[in-house]
Short mmCIF file of N, CA and C in Angstrom, two decimals:
data_model
loop_
_atom_site.label_atom_id
_atom_site.label_comp_id
_atom_site.label_asym_id
_atom_site.label_seq_id
_atom_site.Cartn_x
_atom_site.Cartn_y
_atom_site.Cartn_z
N MET A 1 -16.26 28.05 12.72
CA MET A 1 -14.78 27.98 13.07
C MET A 1 -14.53 27.40 14.39
N LYS A 2 -13.40 26.51 14.49
CA LYS A 2 -13.05 26.01 15.68
C LYS A 2 -12.32 27.11 16.51
N HIS A 3 -12.48 26.97 17.93
CA HIS A 3 -11.62 27.68 18.68
C HIS A 3 -10.49 27.27 19.02
N TYR A 4 -9.36 27.62 18.31
CA TYR A 4 -7.98 27.22 18.81
C TYR A 4 -7.50 28.21 19.60
N CYS A 5 -6.88 27.75 21.02
CA CYS A 5 -6.43 28.63 21.87
C CYS A 5 -5.43 29.65 21.60
N ARG A 6 -4.58 29.20 20.34
CA ARG A 6 -3.55 29.84 19.74
C ARG A 6 -3.97 31.20 19.12
N TYR A 7 -5.21 31.28 18.61
CA TYR A 7 -5.89 32.40 18.17
C TYR A 7 -6.66 33.29 19.06
N CYS A 8 -6.54 32.93 20.33
CA CYS A 8 -7.41 33.75 21.28
C CYS A 8 -6.50 34.86 21.80
N LEU A 9 -7.29 35.82 22.15
CA LEU A 9 -6.76 37.08 22.62
C LEU A 9 -6.11 36.79 24.00
N HIS A 10 -6.63 35.96 24.74
CA HIS A 10 -6.22 35.65 26.12
C HIS A 10 -4.90 34.83 26.22
N CYS A 11 -4.43 34.21 25.24
CA CYS A 11 -3.36 33.19 25.15
C CYS A 11 -2.11 33.92 25.24
N ILE A 12 -1.28 33.50 26.04
CA ILE A 12 0.10 34.16 26.20
C ILE A 12 1.16 33.06 26.00
N ARG A 13 2.14 33.05 25.13
CA ARG A 13 3.13 32.12 24.73
C ARG A 13 4.07 32.09 25.94
N GLN A 14 4.33 30.77 26.45
CA GLN A 14 5.35 30.49 27.53
C GLN A 14 6.66 30.09 26.90
N ASP A 15 6.49 29.06 26.04
CA ASP A 15 7.65 28.51 25.25
C ASP A 15 7.10 28.01 23.90
N GLU A 16 7.95 27.15 23.16
CA GLU A 16 7.45 26.80 21.75
C GLU A 16 6.08 25.96 21.73
N ASN A 17 5.71 25.23 22.83
CA ASN A 17 4.60 24.28 22.77
C ASN A 17 3.57 24.58 23.83
N ILE A 18 3.87 25.51 24.78
CA ILE A 18 2.90 25.71 25.99
C ILE A 18 2.50 27.18 26.10
N GLY A 19 1.34 27.43 26.28
CA GLY A 19 0.95 28.98 26.51
C GLY A 19 0.01 28.93 27.86
N LEU A 20 -0.36 30.10 28.23
CA LEU A 20 -1.03 30.42 29.27
C LEU A 20 -2.32 31.18 29.11
N CYS A 21 -3.29 30.79 29.52
CA CYS A 21 -4.64 31.31 29.27
C CYS A 21 -4.93 32.27 30.55
N GLU A 22 -4.92 33.49 30.17
CA GLU A 22 -5.17 34.55 31.19
C GLU A 22 -6.39 34.40 31.89
N LYS A 23 -7.47 34.18 31.19
CA LYS A 23 -8.83 34.24 31.88
C LYS A 23 -9.14 32.93 32.80
N LYS A 24 -8.61 31.67 32.28
CA LYS A 24 -8.71 30.49 32.94
C LYS A 24 -7.56 30.21 33.97
N ASN A 25 -6.58 30.99 33.78
CA ASN A 25 -5.09 30.81 34.41
C ASN A 25 -4.83 29.14 34.45
N GLU A 26 -4.72 28.74 33.35
CA GLU A 26 -4.26 27.43 33.10
C GLU A 26 -3.59 27.18 31.79
N MET A 27 -2.64 26.23 31.75
CA MET A 27 -1.61 25.93 30.73
C MET A 27 -2.46 25.53 29.53
N VAL A 28 -2.14 25.79 28.34
CA VAL A 28 -2.57 25.18 27.32
C VAL A 28 -1.65 24.61 26.20
N LYS A 29 -1.74 23.76 25.47
CA LYS A 29 -0.91 23.19 24.36
C LYS A 29 -1.02 23.92 23.22
N ARG A 30 -0.18 23.89 22.32
CA ARG A 30 -0.23 24.52 21.08
C ARG A 30 -1.34 24.10 20.10
N THR A 31 -1.61 22.89 20.24
CA THR A 31 -2.81 22.34 19.54
C THR A 31 -4.14 22.36 20.27
N SER A 32 -4.25 23.04 21.39
CA SER A 32 -5.57 22.91 22.06
C SER A 32 -6.62 23.52 21.28
N ILE A 33 -7.81 22.85 21.35
CA ILE A 33 -9.03 23.48 20.86
C ILE A 33 -10.07 23.52 21.91
N ARG A 34 -10.62 24.63 22.17
CA ARG A 34 -11.68 24.94 23.22
C ARG A 34 -13.04 25.36 22.59
N ASN A 35 -13.72 24.44 22.03
CA ASN A 35 -14.83 24.94 21.21
C ASN A 35 -16.02 25.53 22.28
N ALA A 36 -16.00 25.07 23.38
CA ALA A 36 -17.05 25.45 24.37
C ALA A 36 -16.41 26.72 25.29
N CYS A 37 -15.28 27.33 25.13
CA CYS A 37 -14.77 28.31 25.88
C CYS A 37 -15.55 29.61 25.68
N ILE A 38 -16.02 30.15 26.77
CA ILE A 38 -16.98 31.32 26.90
C ILE A 38 -15.93 32.48 26.67
N TYR A 39 -14.86 32.41 27.02
CA TYR A 39 -13.86 33.57 26.90
C TYR A 39 -13.18 33.79 25.60
N PHE A 40 -13.38 32.89 24.78
CA PHE A 40 -12.52 33.03 23.56
C PHE A 40 -12.98 34.36 22.67
N ASP A 41 -11.89 35.00 22.43
CA ASP A 41 -11.91 36.31 21.54
C ASP A 41 -10.97 36.11 20.44
N PHE A 42 -11.51 36.12 19.33
CA PHE A 42 -10.55 35.87 18.08
C PHE A 42 -9.54 37.02 17.84
N CYS A 43 -8.30 36.60 17.54
CA CYS A 43 -7.31 37.38 17.28
C CYS A 43 -6.60 36.81 16.13
N GLU A 44 -6.44 37.58 14.98
CA GLU A 44 -5.90 36.91 13.92
C GLU A 44 -4.31 36.56 13.85
N THR A 45 -3.71 37.16 14.93
CA THR A 45 -2.31 36.61 15.01
C THR A 45 -2.10 35.35 15.86
N ASP A 46 -1.31 34.47 15.39
CA ASP A 46 -1.05 33.30 16.14
C ASP A 46 0.01 33.53 17.23
N ALA A 47 -0.37 33.28 18.47
CA ALA A 47 0.37 33.47 19.69
C ALA A 47 1.74 32.84 19.86
N PHE A 48 1.86 31.41 19.09
CA PHE A 48 2.83 30.64 19.01
C PHE A 48 3.77 30.94 18.04
N TYR A 49 3.41 31.54 16.91
CA TYR A 49 4.21 31.87 15.85
C TYR A 49 4.72 33.31 15.64
N TYR A 50 4.17 34.18 16.23
CA TYR A 50 4.39 35.51 16.11
C TYR A 50 5.94 35.87 16.30
N ASN A 51 6.41 35.62 17.28
CA ASN A 51 7.84 36.09 17.63
C ASN A 51 9.06 35.31 17.01
N ARG A 52 8.67 34.22 16.28
CA ARG A 52 9.67 33.49 15.42
C ARG A 52 9.96 33.99 14.09
N THR A 53 9.35 35.04 13.53
CA THR A 53 9.72 35.66 12.36
C THR A 53 9.65 37.15 12.39
N ASP A 54 10.41 37.69 11.26
CA ASP A 54 10.45 39.13 11.28
C ASP A 54 9.23 39.57 10.52
N ASN A 55 8.63 38.83 9.82
CA ASN A 55 7.37 39.12 9.00
C ASN A 55 6.20 38.75 9.77
N PRO A 56 5.53 39.80 10.37
CA PRO A 56 4.21 39.44 11.05
C PRO A 56 3.14 38.86 10.17
N GLU A 57 3.18 39.10 8.84
CA GLU A 57 2.19 38.63 7.86
C GLU A 57 2.21 37.15 7.76
N LYS A 58 3.29 36.47 8.02
CA LYS A 58 3.25 35.04 8.27
C LYS A 58 2.60 34.51 9.37
N ALA A 59 2.28 35.10 10.36
CA ALA A 59 1.69 34.74 11.75
C ALA A 59 0.14 34.92 11.57
N LYS A 60 -0.31 35.39 10.56
CA LYS A 60 -1.86 35.82 10.45
C LYS A 60 -2.62 34.52 10.24
N TYR A 61 -3.72 34.55 10.66
CA TYR A 61 -4.79 33.33 10.40
C TYR A 61 -5.07 33.21 8.95
N LYS A 62 -4.96 32.02 8.64
CA LYS A 62 -5.26 31.70 7.05
C LYS A 62 -6.22 30.65 7.12
N PRO A 63 -7.57 30.87 6.81
CA PRO A 63 -8.61 29.96 6.72
C PRO A 63 -8.48 28.99 5.66
N ARG A 64 -8.73 27.66 5.73
CA ARG A 64 -8.54 26.56 4.81
C ARG A 64 -9.64 26.97 3.74
N GLU A 65 -9.33 26.41 2.41
CA GLU A 65 -10.37 26.35 1.33
C GLU A 65 -11.21 25.35 1.51
N VAL A 66 -12.46 25.55 1.22
CA VAL A 66 -13.51 24.61 1.36
C VAL A 66 -13.23 23.58 0.26
N LYS A 67 -13.19 22.43 0.53
CA LYS A 67 -13.06 21.34 -0.47
C LYS A 67 -14.37 20.71 -1.15
N SER A 68 -14.42 20.62 -2.39
CA SER A 68 -15.62 20.17 -3.04
C SER A 68 -15.67 18.54 -2.69
N LYS A 69 -16.86 18.19 -2.71
CA LYS A 69 -16.96 16.73 -2.47
C LYS A 69 -16.65 15.75 -3.74
N GLU A 70 -17.12 16.40 -5.00
CA GLU A 70 -16.91 15.74 -6.18
C GLU A 70 -15.98 16.59 -7.23
N CYS A 71 -15.25 16.01 -8.01
CA CYS A 71 -14.47 16.69 -9.00
C CYS A 71 -15.52 17.07 -10.22
N ASP A 72 -15.47 18.07 -10.97
CA ASP A 72 -16.27 18.57 -12.01
C ASP A 72 -16.40 17.50 -13.16
N GLY A 73 -15.24 16.74 -13.32
CA GLY A 73 -15.27 15.90 -14.37
C GLY A 73 -15.71 14.34 -14.07
N GLN A 74 -15.95 14.10 -12.83
CA GLN A 74 -16.40 12.85 -12.37
C GLN A 74 -17.70 12.60 -12.17
N LEU A 75 -18.23 11.43 -12.42
CA LEU A 75 -19.57 11.16 -11.99
C LEU A 75 -19.57 10.38 -10.84
N SER A 76 -20.68 10.40 -9.87
CA SER A 76 -20.81 9.76 -8.88
C SER A 76 -21.31 8.51 -8.98
N LEU A 77 -21.19 7.47 -8.02
CA LEU A 77 -21.54 6.20 -8.25
C LEU A 77 -22.81 6.02 -7.55
N PHE A 78 -23.20 6.89 -6.82
CA PHE A 78 -24.32 6.67 -5.84
C PHE A 78 -25.39 7.65 -6.32
#
């Protein structure tokens, strides 16, 4: 799993596109990914999306489905 700053427990939203990392005391963008961050603590609620909706279920993390490399009905050329 990639370490998106928006799903970190230490991210605080400042406005629509910029947040603040409490541990590092630096500004992060909405699309920031810090895979080597030692302070990353996963939180399933999105820091940037949470306050924009009345339904908090829409702000929860939804992992992508793993795509298969080949369709079941097709043959590979290799």
